[in-house]
C-alpha positions as MATLAB code, in Angstrom:
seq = 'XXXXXXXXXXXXXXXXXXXXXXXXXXXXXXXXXXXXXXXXXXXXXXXXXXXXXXXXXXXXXXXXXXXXXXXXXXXXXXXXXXXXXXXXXXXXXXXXXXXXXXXXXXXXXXXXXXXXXXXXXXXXXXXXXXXXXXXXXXXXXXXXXXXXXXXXXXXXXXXXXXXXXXXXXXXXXXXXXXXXXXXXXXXXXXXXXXXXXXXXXXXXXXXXXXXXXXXXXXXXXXXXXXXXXXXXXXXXXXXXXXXXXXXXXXXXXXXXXXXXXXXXXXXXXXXXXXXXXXXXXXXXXXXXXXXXXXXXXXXXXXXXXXXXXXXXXXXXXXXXXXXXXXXXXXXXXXXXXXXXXXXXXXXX';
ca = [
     -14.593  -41.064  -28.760;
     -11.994  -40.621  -25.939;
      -8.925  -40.723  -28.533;
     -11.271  -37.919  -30.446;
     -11.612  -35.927  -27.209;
      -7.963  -36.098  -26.249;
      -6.732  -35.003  -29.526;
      -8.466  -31.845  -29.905;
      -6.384  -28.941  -29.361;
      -7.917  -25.993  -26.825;
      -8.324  -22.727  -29.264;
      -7.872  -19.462  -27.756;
      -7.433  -18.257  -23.810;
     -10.110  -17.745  -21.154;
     -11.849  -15.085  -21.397;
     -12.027  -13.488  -18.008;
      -7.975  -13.895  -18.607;
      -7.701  -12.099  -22.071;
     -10.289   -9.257  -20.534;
      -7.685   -8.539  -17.635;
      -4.606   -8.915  -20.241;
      -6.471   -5.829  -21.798;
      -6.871   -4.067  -18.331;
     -10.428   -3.955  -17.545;
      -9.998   -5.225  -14.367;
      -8.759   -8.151  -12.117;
      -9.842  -11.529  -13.234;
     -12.121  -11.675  -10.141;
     -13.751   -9.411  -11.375;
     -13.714  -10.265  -14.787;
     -15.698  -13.633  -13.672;
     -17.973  -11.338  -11.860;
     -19.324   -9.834  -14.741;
     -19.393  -12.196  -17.134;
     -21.432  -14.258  -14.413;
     -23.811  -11.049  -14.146;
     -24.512  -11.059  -17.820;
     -22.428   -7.800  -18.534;
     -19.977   -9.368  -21.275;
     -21.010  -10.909  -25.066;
     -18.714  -12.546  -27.166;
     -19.949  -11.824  -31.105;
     -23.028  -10.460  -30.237;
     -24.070  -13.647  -27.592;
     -23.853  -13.592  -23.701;
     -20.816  -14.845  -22.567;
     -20.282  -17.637  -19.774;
     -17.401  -18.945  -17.419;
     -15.461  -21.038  -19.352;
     -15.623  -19.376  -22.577;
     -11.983  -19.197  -24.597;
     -11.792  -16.684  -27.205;
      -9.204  -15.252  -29.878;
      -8.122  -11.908  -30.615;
     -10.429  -12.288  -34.063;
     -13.567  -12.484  -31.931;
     -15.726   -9.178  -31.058;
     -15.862   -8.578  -27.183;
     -18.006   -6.134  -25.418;
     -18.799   -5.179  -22.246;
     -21.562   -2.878  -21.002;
     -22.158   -2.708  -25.186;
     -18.732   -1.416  -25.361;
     -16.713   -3.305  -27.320;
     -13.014   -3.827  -25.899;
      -9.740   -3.985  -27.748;
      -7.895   -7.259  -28.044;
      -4.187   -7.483  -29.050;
      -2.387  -10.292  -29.811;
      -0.061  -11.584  -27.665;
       2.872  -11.097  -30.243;
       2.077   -7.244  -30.277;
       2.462   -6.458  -26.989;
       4.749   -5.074  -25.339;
       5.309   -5.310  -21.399;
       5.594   -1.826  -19.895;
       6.014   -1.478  -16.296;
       6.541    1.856  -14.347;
       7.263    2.979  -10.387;
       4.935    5.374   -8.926;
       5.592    7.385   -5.965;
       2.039    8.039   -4.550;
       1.906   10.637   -2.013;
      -1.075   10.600    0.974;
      -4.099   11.806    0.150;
      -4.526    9.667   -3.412;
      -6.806    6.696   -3.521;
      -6.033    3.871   -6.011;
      -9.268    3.253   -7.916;
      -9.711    5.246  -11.610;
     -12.912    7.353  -10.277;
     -13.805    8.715   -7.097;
     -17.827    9.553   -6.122;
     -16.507   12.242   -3.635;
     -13.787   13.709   -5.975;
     -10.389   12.952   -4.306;
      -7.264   12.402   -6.440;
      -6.545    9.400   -8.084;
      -3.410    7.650   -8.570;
      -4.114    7.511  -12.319;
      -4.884   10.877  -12.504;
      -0.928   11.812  -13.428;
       0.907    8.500  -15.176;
       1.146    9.151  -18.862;
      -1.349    7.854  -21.719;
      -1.169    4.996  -23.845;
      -2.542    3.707  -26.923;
      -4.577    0.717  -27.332;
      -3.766   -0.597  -24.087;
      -4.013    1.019  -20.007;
      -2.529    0.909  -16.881;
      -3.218   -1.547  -14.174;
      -2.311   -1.431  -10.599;
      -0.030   -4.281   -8.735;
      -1.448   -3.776   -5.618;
      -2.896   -1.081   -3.858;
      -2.100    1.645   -1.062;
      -4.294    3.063    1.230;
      -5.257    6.736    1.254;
      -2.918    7.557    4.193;
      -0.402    4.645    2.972;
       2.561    6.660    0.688;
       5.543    4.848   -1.417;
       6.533    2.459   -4.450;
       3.234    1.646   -6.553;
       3.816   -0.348   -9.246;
       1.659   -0.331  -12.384;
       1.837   -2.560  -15.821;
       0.198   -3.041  -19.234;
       0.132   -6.652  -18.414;
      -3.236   -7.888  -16.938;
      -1.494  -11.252  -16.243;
       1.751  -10.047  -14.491;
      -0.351   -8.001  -12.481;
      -2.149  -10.740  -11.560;
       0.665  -13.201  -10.701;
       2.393  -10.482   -8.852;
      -0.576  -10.161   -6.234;
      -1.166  -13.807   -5.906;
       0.000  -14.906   -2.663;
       1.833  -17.931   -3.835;
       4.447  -16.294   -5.668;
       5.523  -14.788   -2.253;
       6.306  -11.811   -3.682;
       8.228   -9.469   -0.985;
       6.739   -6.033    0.472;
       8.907   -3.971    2.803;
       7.225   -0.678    4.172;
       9.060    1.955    6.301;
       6.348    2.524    9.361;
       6.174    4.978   12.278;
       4.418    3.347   15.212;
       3.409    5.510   18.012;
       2.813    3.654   21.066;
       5.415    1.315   23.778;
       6.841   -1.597   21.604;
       9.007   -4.398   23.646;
      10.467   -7.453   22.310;
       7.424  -10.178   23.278;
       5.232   -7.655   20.834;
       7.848   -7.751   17.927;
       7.816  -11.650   18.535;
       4.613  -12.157   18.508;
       3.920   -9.887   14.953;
       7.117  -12.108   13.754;
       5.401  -16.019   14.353;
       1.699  -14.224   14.037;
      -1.456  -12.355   15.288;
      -4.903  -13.195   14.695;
      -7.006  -10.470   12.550;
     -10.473  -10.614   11.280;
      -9.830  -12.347    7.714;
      -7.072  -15.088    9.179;
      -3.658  -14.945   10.731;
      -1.063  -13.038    9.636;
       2.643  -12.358   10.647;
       5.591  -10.039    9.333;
       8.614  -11.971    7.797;
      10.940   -9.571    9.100;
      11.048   -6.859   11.415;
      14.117   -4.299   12.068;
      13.900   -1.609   14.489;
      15.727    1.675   13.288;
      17.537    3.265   15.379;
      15.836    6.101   17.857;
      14.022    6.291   20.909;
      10.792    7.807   22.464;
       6.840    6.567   21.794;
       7.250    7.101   17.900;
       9.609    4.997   16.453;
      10.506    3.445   12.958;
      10.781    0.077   12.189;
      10.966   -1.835    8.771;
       8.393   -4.624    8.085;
       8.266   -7.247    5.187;
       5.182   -9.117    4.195;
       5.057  -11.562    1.383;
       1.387  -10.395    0.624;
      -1.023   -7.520    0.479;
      -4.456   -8.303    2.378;
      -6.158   -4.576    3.328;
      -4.678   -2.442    5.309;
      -2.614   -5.617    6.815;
       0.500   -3.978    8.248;
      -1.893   -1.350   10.176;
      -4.268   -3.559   11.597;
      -1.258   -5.814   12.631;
       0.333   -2.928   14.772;
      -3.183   -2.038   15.949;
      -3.741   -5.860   17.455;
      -0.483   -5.210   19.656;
      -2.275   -1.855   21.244;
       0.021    0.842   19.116;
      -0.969    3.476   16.515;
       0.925    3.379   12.828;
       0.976    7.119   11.892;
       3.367    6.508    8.950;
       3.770    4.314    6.334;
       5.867    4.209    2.888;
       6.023    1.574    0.930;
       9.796    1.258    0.007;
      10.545   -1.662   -1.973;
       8.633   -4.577   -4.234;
      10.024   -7.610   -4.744;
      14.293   -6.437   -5.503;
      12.766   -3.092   -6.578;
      13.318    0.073   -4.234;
      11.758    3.270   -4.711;
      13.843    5.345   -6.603;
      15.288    8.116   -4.997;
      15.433   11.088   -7.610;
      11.480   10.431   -8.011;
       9.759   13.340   -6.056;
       5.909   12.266   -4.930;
       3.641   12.130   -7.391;
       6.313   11.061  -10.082;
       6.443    8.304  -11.826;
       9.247    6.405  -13.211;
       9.493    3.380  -16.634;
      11.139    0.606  -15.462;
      14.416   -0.582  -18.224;
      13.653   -4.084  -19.741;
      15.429   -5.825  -17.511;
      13.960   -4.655  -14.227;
      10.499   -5.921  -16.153;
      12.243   -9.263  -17.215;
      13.383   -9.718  -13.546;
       9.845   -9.437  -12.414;
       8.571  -11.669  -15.156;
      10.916  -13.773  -14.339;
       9.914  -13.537  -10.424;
       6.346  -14.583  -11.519;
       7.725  -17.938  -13.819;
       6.117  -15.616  -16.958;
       8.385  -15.603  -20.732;
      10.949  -12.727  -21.009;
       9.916   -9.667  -22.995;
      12.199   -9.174  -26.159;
      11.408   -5.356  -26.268;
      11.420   -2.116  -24.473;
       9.928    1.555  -25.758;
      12.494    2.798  -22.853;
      14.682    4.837  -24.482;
      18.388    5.168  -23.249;
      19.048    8.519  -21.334;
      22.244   10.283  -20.015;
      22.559   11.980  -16.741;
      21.308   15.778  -18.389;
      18.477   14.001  -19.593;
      17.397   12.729  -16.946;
      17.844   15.098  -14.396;
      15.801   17.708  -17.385;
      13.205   15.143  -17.057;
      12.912   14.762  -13.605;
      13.042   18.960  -13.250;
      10.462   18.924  -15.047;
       8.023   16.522  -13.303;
       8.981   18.564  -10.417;
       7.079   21.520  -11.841;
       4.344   19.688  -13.120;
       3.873   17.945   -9.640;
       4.579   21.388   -7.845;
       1.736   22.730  -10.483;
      -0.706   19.708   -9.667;
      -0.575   20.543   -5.944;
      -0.887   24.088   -6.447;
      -3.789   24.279   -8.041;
      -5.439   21.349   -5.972;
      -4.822   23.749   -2.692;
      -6.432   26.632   -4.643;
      -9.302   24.364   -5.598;
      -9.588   23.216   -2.381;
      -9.111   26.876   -0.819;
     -12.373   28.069   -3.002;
     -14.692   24.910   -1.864;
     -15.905   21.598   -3.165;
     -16.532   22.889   -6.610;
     -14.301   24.434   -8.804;
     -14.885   28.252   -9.710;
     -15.966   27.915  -13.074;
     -18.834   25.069  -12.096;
     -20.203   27.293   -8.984;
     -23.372   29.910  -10.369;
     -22.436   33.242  -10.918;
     -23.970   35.549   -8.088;
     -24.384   39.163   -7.551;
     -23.225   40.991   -5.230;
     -25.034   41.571   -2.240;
     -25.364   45.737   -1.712;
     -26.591   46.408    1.853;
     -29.231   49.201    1.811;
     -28.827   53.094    1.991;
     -29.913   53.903    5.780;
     -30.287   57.207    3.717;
     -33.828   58.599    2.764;
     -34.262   59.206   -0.820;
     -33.631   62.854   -2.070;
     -36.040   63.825   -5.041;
     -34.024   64.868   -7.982;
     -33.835   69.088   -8.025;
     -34.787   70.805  -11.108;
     -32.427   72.883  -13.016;
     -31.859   76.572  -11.630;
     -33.808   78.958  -14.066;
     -34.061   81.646  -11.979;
     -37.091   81.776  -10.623;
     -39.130   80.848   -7.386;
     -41.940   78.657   -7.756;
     -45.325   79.540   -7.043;
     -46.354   79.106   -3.509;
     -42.071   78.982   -2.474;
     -39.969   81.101   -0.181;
     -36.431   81.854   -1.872;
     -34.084   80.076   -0.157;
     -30.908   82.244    1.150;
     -27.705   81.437    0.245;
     -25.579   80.354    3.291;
     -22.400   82.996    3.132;
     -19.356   82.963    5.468;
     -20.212   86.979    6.658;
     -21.461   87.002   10.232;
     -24.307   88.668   10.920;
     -23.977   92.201   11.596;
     -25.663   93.867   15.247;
     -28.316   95.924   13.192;
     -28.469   92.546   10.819;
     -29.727   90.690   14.250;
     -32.126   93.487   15.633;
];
């Protein structure tokens, strides 16, 4: 029975594994919901542990999801500058922006975060069709580099920088910076560049905070050996050239890709290109301040209202009959008013 066991081969992939591949969420997440009930695999409830194929009919919530083989896809990575103010989840209950809101659509696949930024937190956000280099790219034990550009308000001295460099306690463990380099400049708000090898919430913030200072700025300016591109204006995004995605494949011990739908581009190209996601971003935030000037709703979602007419102070006037030419019963004629003053004998 044990030679049996042994020589059966293992038929398909995980399942909470191929369901992030597709980008329907982390694989946290993924074993969340299958544990919950919310997933079936050919019409049956699905459990941890279950492997499946791409010929196998996957829903969740009843709806079903798209699996594509591994040989079909293709590995698309692109930089995102996210300006403050955007949150990085796909829907919002209280209507802010998304991140997603603006990176271009794809077919049979979607984007997935590496990472996240806070809502104050600008910079480099990195996004791929790859649930698995996503994955590997947040996992802690790749040791993937993070450098952020922060302004600290507050007195900083050298026993504070040592301390964030070998570690500070916080409320989900201890965590330290792997470098720190003060920029040049004086005065309570200064800059300094930190790099951190992961990306717990709102680390490098709460970090600062534990030393008594105040971070009122923070950009996110590199990942890994990638910067954030210079020509990309906030709220731009940016598709990375194969092999900036093979170097970050590579970075997480994953297979290079073979293909790229990047096509080349020469200098007029791309500066047309990037032109014209200036508009478009100078359009987005236009009409998001107009929005925002008019209320919570829109203008074509709020009721249509009269408008309020104060009332006429004036007493009513009856309408007058038509002059015919004569006095009605019971009437004195009225006197036209002339401009002739009256006369002595007109008085007496």
């Amino acid at each position: 029975m044990s030679e049996k066991s042994s020589s059966k081969k293992v038929v398909g992939e995980k399942l909470q594994k191929v369901l992030a591949s597709a980008g329907v969420g982390s694989r946290r997440e993924m074993e969340q919901w299958i544990s919950s009930g919310r997933v079936t695999v050919d019409t049956k409830p699905a459990v941890l542990g279950d492997r499946v194929t791409e010929n196998q009919q996957i829903r969740v919530d009843g709806h079903p999801v798209q699996i594509t083989a591994k040989v079909d896809q293709i590995c698309r990575v692109i930089a995102y500058h996210k300006p403050e103010g955007e949150i990085c989840s796909r829907t919002d209950p209280e209507g802010r922006p998304t991140v997603f809101s603006r990176l271009p659509n794809i077919k049979g696949s979607r984007w997935i975060a590496i990472g996240r930024l806070d809502i104050n937190t600008s910079g480099l956000l990195l996004f791929t069709t790859d649930g698995e280099l996503a994955n590997r790219l947040m996992h802690p034990r790749f040791e993937v580099e993070r450098e952020y550009a922060v302004r600290v308000f507050g007195e900083v001295n050298d026993a504070m920088i040592q301390r964030l460099r070998t570690g500070v306690e916080l409320e989900d463990g201890k965590a330290n910076f792997k470098k720190i380099k003060a920029l040049p400049g004086e005065g309570l708000n200064r800059w300094f560049h930190v790099v951190l090898t992961e990306g717990r919430n709102r680390e490098v913030r709460r970090m600062w905070e534990s030393q008594g200072t105040v971070v009122n700025r923070l950009i996110r300016v590199r990942y890994g050996d990638l910067l954030l591109p210079k020509h990309l204006p906030a709220g731009g995004y940016s598709e990375y050239a194969l092999e900036d995605v093979n170097y970050l494949r590579k970075l997480v011990s994953l297979r290079e890709e073979q293909q790229s739908l990047v096509k080349p581009e020469d200098r007029n190209e791309r500066r047309r290109r990037m032109a014209s996601m200036r508009r478009a971003v100078r359009k987005h935030q236009v009409a998001s301040k107009t929005e925002n000037k008019r209320g919570d709703k829109p203008a074509a979602d709020k009721p249509a209202t009269k408008p309020v007419t104060k009332p006429d102070p004036r007493p009513k006037q009856k309408p007058t009959k038509p002059a015919t030419g004569k006095t009605p019963a019971g009437r004195k004629p009225v006197r036209k008013p002339t401009a002739k003053k009256p006369t002595r004998e007109g008085r007496g």
